[in-house]
C-alpha positions as a LaTeX table, in Angstrom:
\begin{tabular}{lrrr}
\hline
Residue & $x$ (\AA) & $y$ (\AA) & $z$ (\AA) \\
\hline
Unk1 & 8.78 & $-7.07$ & $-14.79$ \\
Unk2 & 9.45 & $-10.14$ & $-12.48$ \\
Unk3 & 11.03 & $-9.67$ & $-9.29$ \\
Unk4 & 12.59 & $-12.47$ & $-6.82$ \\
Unk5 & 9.96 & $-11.37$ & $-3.90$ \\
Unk6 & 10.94 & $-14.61$ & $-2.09$ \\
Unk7 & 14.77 & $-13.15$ & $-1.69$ \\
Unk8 & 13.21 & $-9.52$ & $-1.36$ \\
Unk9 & 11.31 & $-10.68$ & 1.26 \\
Unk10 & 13.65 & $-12.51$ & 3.29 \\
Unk11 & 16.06 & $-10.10$ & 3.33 \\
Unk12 & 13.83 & $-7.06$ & 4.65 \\
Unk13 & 12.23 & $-9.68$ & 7.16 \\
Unk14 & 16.05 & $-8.68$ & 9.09 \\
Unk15 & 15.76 & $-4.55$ & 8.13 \\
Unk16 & 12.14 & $-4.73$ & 9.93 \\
Unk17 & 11.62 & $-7.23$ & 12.39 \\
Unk18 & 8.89 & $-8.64$ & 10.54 \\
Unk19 & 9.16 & $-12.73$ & 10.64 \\
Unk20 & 5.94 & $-13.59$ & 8.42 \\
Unk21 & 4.76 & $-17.16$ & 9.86 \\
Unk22 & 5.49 & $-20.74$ & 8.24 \\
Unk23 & 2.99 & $-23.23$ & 7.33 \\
Unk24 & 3.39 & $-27.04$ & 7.57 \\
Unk25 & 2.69 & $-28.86$ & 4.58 \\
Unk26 & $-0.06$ & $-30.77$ & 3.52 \\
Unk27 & 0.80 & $-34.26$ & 4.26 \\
Unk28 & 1.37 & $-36.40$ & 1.68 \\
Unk29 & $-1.90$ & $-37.87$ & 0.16 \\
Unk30 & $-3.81$ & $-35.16$ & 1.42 \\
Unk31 & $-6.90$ & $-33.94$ & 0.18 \\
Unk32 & $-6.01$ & $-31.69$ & $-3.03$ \\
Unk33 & $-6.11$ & $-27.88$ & $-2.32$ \\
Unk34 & $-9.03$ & $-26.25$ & $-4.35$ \\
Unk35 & $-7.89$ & $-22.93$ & $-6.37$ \\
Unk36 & $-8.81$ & $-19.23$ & $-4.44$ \\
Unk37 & $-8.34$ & $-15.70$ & $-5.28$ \\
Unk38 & $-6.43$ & $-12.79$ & $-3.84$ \\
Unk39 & $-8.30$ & $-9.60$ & $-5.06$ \\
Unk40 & $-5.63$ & $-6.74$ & $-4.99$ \\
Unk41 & $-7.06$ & $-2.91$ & $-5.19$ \\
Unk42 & $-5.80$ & 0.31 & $-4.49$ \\
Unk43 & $-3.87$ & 2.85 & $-5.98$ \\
Unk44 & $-0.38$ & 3.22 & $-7.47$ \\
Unk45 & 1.72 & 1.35 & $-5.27$ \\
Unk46 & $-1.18$ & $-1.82$ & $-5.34$ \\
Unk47 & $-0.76$ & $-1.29$ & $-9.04$ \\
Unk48 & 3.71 & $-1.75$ & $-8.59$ \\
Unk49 & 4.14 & 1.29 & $-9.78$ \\
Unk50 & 7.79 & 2.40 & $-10.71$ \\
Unk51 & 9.07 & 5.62 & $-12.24$ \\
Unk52 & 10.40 & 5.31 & $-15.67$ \\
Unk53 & 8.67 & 1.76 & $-15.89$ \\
Unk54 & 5.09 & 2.08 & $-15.08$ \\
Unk55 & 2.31 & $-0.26$ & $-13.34$ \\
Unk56 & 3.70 & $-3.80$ & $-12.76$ \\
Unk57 & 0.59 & $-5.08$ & $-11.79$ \\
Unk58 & 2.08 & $-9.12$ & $-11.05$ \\
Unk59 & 4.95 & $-6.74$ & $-9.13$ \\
Unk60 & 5.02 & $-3.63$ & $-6.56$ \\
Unk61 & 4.17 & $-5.18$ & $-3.08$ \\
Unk62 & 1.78 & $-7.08$ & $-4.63$ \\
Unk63 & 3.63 & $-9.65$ & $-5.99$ \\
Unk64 & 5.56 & $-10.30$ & $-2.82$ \\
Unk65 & 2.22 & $-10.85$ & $-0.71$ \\
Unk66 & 0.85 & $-13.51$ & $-4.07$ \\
Unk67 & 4.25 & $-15.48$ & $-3.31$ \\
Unk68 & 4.18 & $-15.60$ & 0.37 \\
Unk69 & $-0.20$ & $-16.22$ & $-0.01$ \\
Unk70 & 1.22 & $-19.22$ & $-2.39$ \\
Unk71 & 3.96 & $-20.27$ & $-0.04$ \\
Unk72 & 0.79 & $-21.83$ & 1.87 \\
Unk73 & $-1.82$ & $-22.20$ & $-0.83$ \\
Unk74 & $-0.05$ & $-22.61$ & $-4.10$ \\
Unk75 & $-3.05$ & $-23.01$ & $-6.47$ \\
Unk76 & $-3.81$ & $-18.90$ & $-5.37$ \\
Unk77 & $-4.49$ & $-16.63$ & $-8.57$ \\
Unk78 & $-4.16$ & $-12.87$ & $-8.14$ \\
Unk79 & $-6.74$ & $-10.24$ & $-9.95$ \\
Unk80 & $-4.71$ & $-6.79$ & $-9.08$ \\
Unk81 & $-7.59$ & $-3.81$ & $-10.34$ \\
Unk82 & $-5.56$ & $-1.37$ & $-8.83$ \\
Unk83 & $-5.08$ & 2.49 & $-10.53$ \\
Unk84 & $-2.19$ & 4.76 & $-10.70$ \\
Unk85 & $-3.85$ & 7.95 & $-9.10$ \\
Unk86 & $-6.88$ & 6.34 & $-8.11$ \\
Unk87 & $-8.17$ & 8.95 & $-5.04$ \\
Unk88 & $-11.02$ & 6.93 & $-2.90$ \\
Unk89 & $-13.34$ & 9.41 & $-4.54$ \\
Unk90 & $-12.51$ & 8.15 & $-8.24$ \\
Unk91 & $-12.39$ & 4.66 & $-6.56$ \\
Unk92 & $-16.14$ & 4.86 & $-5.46$ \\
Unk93 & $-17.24$ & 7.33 & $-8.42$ \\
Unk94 & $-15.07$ & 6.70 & $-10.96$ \\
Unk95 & $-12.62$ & 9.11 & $-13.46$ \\
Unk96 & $-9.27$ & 7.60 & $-13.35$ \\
Unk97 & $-9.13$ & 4.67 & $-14.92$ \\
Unk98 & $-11.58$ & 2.57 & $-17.22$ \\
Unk99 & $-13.12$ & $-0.60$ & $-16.13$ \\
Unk100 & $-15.81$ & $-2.23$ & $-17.67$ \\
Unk101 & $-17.79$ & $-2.17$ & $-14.36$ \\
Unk102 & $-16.84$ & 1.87 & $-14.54$ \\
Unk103 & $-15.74$ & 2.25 & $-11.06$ \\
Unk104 & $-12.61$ & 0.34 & $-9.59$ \\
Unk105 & $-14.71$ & $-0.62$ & $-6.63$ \\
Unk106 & $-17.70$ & $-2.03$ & $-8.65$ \\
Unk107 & $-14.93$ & $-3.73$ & $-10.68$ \\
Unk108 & $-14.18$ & $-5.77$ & $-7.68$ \\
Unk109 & $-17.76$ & $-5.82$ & $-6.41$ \\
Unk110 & $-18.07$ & $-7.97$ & $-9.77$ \\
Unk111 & $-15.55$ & $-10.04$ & $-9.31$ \\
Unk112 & $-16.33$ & $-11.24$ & $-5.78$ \\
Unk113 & $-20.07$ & $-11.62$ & $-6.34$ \\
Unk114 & $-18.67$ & $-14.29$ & $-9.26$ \\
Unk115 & $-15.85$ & $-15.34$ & $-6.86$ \\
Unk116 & $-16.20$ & $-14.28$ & $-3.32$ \\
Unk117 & $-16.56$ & $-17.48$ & $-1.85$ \\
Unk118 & $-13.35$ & $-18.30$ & $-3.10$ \\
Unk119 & $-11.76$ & $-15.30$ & $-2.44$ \\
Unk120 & $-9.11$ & $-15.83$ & 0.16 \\
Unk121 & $-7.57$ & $-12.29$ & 0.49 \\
Unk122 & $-8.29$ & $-9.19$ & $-0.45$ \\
Unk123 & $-5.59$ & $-5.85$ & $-0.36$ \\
Unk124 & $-6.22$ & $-2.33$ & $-0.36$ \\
Unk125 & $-4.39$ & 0.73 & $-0.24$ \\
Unk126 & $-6.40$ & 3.87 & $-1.18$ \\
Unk127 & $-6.23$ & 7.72 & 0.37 \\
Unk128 & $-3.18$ & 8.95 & $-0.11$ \\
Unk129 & $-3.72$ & 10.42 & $-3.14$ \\
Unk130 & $-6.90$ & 12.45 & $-1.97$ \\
Unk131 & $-4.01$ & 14.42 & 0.51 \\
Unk132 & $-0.77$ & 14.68 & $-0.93$ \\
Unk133 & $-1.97$ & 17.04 & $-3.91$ \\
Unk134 & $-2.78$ & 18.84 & $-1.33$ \\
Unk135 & 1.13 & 19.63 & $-0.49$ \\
Unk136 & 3.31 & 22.21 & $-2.96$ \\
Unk137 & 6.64 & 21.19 & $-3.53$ \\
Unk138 & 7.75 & 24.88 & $-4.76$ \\
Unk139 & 7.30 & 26.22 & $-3.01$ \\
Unk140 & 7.40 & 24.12 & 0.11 \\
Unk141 & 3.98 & 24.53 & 1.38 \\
Unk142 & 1.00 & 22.45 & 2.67 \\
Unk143 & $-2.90$ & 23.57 & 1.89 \\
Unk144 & $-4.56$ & 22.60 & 5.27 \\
Unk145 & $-7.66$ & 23.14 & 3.51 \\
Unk146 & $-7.56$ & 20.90 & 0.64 \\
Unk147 & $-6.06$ & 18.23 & 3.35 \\
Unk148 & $-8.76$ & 18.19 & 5.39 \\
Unk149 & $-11.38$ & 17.77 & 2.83 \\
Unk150 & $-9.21$ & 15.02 & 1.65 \\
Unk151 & $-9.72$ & 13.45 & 4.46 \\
Unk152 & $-13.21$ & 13.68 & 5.44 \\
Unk153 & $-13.37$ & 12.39 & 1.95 \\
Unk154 & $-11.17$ & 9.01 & 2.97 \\
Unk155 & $-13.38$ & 9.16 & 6.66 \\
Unk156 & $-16.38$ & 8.75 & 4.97 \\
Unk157 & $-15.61$ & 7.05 & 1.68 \\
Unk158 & $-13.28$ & 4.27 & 3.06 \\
Unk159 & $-15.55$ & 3.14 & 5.70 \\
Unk160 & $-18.13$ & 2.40 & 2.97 \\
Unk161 & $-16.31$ & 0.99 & 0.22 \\
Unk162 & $-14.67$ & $-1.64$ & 2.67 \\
Unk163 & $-18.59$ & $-3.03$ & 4.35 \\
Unk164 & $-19.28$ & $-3.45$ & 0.35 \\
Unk165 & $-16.24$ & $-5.30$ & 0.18 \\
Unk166 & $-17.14$ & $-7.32$ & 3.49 \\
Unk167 & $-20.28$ & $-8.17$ & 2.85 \\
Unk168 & $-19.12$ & $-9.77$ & $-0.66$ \\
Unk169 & $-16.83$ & $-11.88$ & 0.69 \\
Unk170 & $-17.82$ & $-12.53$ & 4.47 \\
Unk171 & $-14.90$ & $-15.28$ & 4.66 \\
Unk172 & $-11.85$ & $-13.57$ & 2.77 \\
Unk173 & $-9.11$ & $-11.95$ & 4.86 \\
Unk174 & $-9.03$ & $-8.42$ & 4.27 \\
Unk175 & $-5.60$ & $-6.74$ & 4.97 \\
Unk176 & $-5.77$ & $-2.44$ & 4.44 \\
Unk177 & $-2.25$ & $-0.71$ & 4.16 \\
Unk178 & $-1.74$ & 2.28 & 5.86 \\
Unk179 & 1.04 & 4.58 & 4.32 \\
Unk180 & 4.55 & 5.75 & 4.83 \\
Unk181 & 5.19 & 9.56 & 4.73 \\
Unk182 & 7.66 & 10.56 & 1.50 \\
Unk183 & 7.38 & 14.23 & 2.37 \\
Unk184 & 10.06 & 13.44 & 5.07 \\
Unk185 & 12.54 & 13.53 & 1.77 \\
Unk186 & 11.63 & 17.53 & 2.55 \\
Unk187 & 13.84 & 18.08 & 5.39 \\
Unk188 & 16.95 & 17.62 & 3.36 \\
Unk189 & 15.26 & 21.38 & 1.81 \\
Unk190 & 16.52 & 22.95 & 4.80 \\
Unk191 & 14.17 & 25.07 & 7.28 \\
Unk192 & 11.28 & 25.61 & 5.33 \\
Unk193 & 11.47 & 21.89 & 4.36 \\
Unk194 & 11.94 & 20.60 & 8.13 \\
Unk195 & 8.52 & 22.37 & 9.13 \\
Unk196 & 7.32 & 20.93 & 5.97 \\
Unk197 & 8.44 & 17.54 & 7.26 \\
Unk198 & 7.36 & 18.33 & 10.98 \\
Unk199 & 3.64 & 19.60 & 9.15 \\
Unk200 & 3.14 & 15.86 & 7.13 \\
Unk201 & 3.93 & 13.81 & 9.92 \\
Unk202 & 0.94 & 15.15 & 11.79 \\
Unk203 & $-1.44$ & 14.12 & 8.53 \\
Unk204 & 0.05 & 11.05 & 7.65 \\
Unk205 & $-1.03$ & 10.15 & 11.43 \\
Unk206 & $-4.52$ & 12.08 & 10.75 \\
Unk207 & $-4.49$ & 9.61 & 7.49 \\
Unk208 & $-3.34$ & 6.47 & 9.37 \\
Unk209 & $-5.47$ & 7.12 & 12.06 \\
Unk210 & $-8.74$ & 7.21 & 9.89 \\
Unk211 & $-7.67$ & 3.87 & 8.01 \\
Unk212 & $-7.40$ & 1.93 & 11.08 \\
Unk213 & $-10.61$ & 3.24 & 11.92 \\
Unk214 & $-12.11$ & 2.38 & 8.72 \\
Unk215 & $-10.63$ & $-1.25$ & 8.69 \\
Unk216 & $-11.63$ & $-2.32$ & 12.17 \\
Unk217 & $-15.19$ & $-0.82$ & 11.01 \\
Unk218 & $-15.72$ & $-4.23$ & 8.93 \\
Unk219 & $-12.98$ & $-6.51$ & 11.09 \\
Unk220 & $-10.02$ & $-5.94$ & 8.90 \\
Unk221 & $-6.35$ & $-6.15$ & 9.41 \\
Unk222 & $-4.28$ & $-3.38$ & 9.37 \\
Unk223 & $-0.79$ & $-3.65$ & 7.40 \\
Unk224 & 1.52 & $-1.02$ & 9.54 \\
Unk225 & 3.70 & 0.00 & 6.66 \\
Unk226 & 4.47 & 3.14 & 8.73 \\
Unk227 & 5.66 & 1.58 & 11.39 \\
Unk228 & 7.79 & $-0.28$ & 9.04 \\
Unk229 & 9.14 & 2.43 & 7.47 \\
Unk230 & 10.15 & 3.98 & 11.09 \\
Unk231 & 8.12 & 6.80 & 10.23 \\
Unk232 & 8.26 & 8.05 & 13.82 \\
Unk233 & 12.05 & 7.42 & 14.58 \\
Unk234 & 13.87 & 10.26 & 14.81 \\
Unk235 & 17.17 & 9.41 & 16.09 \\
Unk236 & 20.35 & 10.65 & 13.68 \\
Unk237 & 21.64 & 7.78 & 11.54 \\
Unk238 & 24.43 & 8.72 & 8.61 \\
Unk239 & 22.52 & 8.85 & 5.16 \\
Unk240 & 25.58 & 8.45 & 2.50 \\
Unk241 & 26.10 & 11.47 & 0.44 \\
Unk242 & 24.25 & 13.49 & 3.04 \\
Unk243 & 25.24 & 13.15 & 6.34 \\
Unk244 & 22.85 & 12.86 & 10.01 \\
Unk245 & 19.81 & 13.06 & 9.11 \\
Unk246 & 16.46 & 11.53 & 11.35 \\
Unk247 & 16.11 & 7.61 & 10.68 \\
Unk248 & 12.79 & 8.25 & 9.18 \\
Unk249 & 14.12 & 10.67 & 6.32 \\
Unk250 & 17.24 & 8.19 & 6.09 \\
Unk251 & 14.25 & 5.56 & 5.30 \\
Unk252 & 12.41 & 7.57 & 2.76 \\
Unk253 & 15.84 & 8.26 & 0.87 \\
Unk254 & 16.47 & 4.66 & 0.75 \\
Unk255 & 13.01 & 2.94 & 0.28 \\
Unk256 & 11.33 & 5.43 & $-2.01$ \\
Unk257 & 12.56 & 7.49 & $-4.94$ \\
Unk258 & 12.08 & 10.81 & $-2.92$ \\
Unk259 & 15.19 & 12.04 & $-2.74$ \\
Unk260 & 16.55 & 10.98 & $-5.89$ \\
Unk261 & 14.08 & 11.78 & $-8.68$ \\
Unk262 & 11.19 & 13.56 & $-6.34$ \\
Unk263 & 8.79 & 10.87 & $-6.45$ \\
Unk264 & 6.57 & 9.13 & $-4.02$ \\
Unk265 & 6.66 & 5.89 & $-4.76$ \\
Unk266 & 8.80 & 2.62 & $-3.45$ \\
Unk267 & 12.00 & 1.57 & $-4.79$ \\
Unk268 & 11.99 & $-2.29$ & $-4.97$ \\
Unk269 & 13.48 & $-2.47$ & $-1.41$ \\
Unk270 & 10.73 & $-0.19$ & 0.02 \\
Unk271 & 7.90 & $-2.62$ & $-2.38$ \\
Unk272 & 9.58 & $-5.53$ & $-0.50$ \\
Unk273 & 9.45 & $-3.81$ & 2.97 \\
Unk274 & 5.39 & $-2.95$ & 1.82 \\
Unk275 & 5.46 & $-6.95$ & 0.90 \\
Unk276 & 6.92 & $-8.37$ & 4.13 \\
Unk277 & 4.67 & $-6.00$ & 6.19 \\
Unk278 & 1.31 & $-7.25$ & 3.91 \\
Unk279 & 2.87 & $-10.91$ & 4.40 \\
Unk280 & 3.01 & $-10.65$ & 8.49 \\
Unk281 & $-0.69$ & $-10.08$ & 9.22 \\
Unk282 & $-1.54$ & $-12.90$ & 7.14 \\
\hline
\end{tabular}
């Protein structure tokens, strides 16, 4: 599936006040621009996925960051070795998906020991996975148990996998994703649901909180998708169909497929938000 990520792009850069910078060009008769890579990794929304469709791998949020990276480097390739439901634990030890190198990570660790010094980015998303199984949608309830081991697994895993990264490509940009929260989508539930919502905001800033950590641990930029997605604004706004609701539930409703079929992941608005977002720290 091929999406127009230039127009998706540009027309989110207005939604979130993200103006991603512009390059000069090469002047004419310039030295020509040698190929590089941009290694993408991560779980199901690195790998574009869409329900009904599947993995886009060339699409998701992905594909918006390849066309702004080859905006200002046009020869750029992408190798996306992402996983639907990759958990950093199956990303370090394996389980989910099959790759020759058996793990995800040592997938990539391949790749940039053939191609790290012409690796120019690198992507990741990876934890959310290891926390939201952790939250019951009937009934509406969160196990703080199973959340916190998820995330000592993410505080100690993450940390790791990105020096291994690092130190296999000392020059390539690394840019980690942090997440937006789709169990918002549970205060239109009523009560139960709006302590539900109230309850994930404080772990998807437990989870964000750790990532930042783990990214400035090896000098990596953080991609505030969060932030983006106005995860903390509460003011009412009008959601059609629904009525006032807080701006950050309006945003999962309309960026995600939460409150339309119950999934988690982006709609291609909300990829092109994740895109612009990816595109701005670059």
């Amino acid at each position: 599936m091929h999406r127009r990520w230039a127009v998706a792009i540009a027309t989110v850069v207005a939604l979130v006040g993200i103006v991603p910078a512009t390059s000069a060009q090469a002047a004419p008769g310039g030295p020509p621009q040698a190929m590089g890579w941009y290694l993408a990794l991560g779980d199901s929304l690195a790998a574009g996925y869409q329900p009904g469709v599947g993995d886009d791998l060339t699409g998701g949020y992905v594909g918006g960051v390849l066309e702004a990276v080859k905006a200002e480097n046009p020869k750029t390739k992408l190798v996306n070795v992402a996983c639907s439901g990759e958990t950093v634990v199956s990303m370090v030890n394996g389980g989910r998906c099959a790759y020759e190198e058996g793990t995800q990570l040592d997938q990539a660790l391949q790749f940039l020991k053939a191609h790290g010094k012409n690796t120019r980015l690198v992507t990741i998303d990876i934890g959310a996975n290891d926390v939201q199984r952790c939250v019951s949608r009937s009934p509406l309830a969160v196990d703080f148990a199973c959340v916190q081991q998820g995330l000592g697994a993410v505080a100690t895993l993450l940390p790791a996998a990105l020096a291994q990264i690092r130190a296999a490509a000392p020059d390539a940009q690394i840019v980690v994703a942090n997440y937006y929260n789709p169990f918002l989508a549970a205060y239109l539930a009523g009560p139960s649901g709006q302590v539900l919502a109230a309850q994930s905001t404080a772990l998807q800033a437990q989870l964000n909180g750790i990532i930042a950590a783990s990214a400035a641990s090896v000098d990596a930029d953080v991609a505030d998708v969060a932030t983006a997605f106005r995860s903390s604004e509460t003011a009412p706004v009008a959601l059609p169909g629904v009525g006032p609701v807080p701006t950050n539930v309006a945003t999962i409703c309309t960026w995600t497929w939460m409150c339309t079929l119950n999934d988690i992941h982006a709609n291609d608005a909300g990829y092109a938000v994740m895109a612009a977002t990816v595109a701005a720290r670059l």
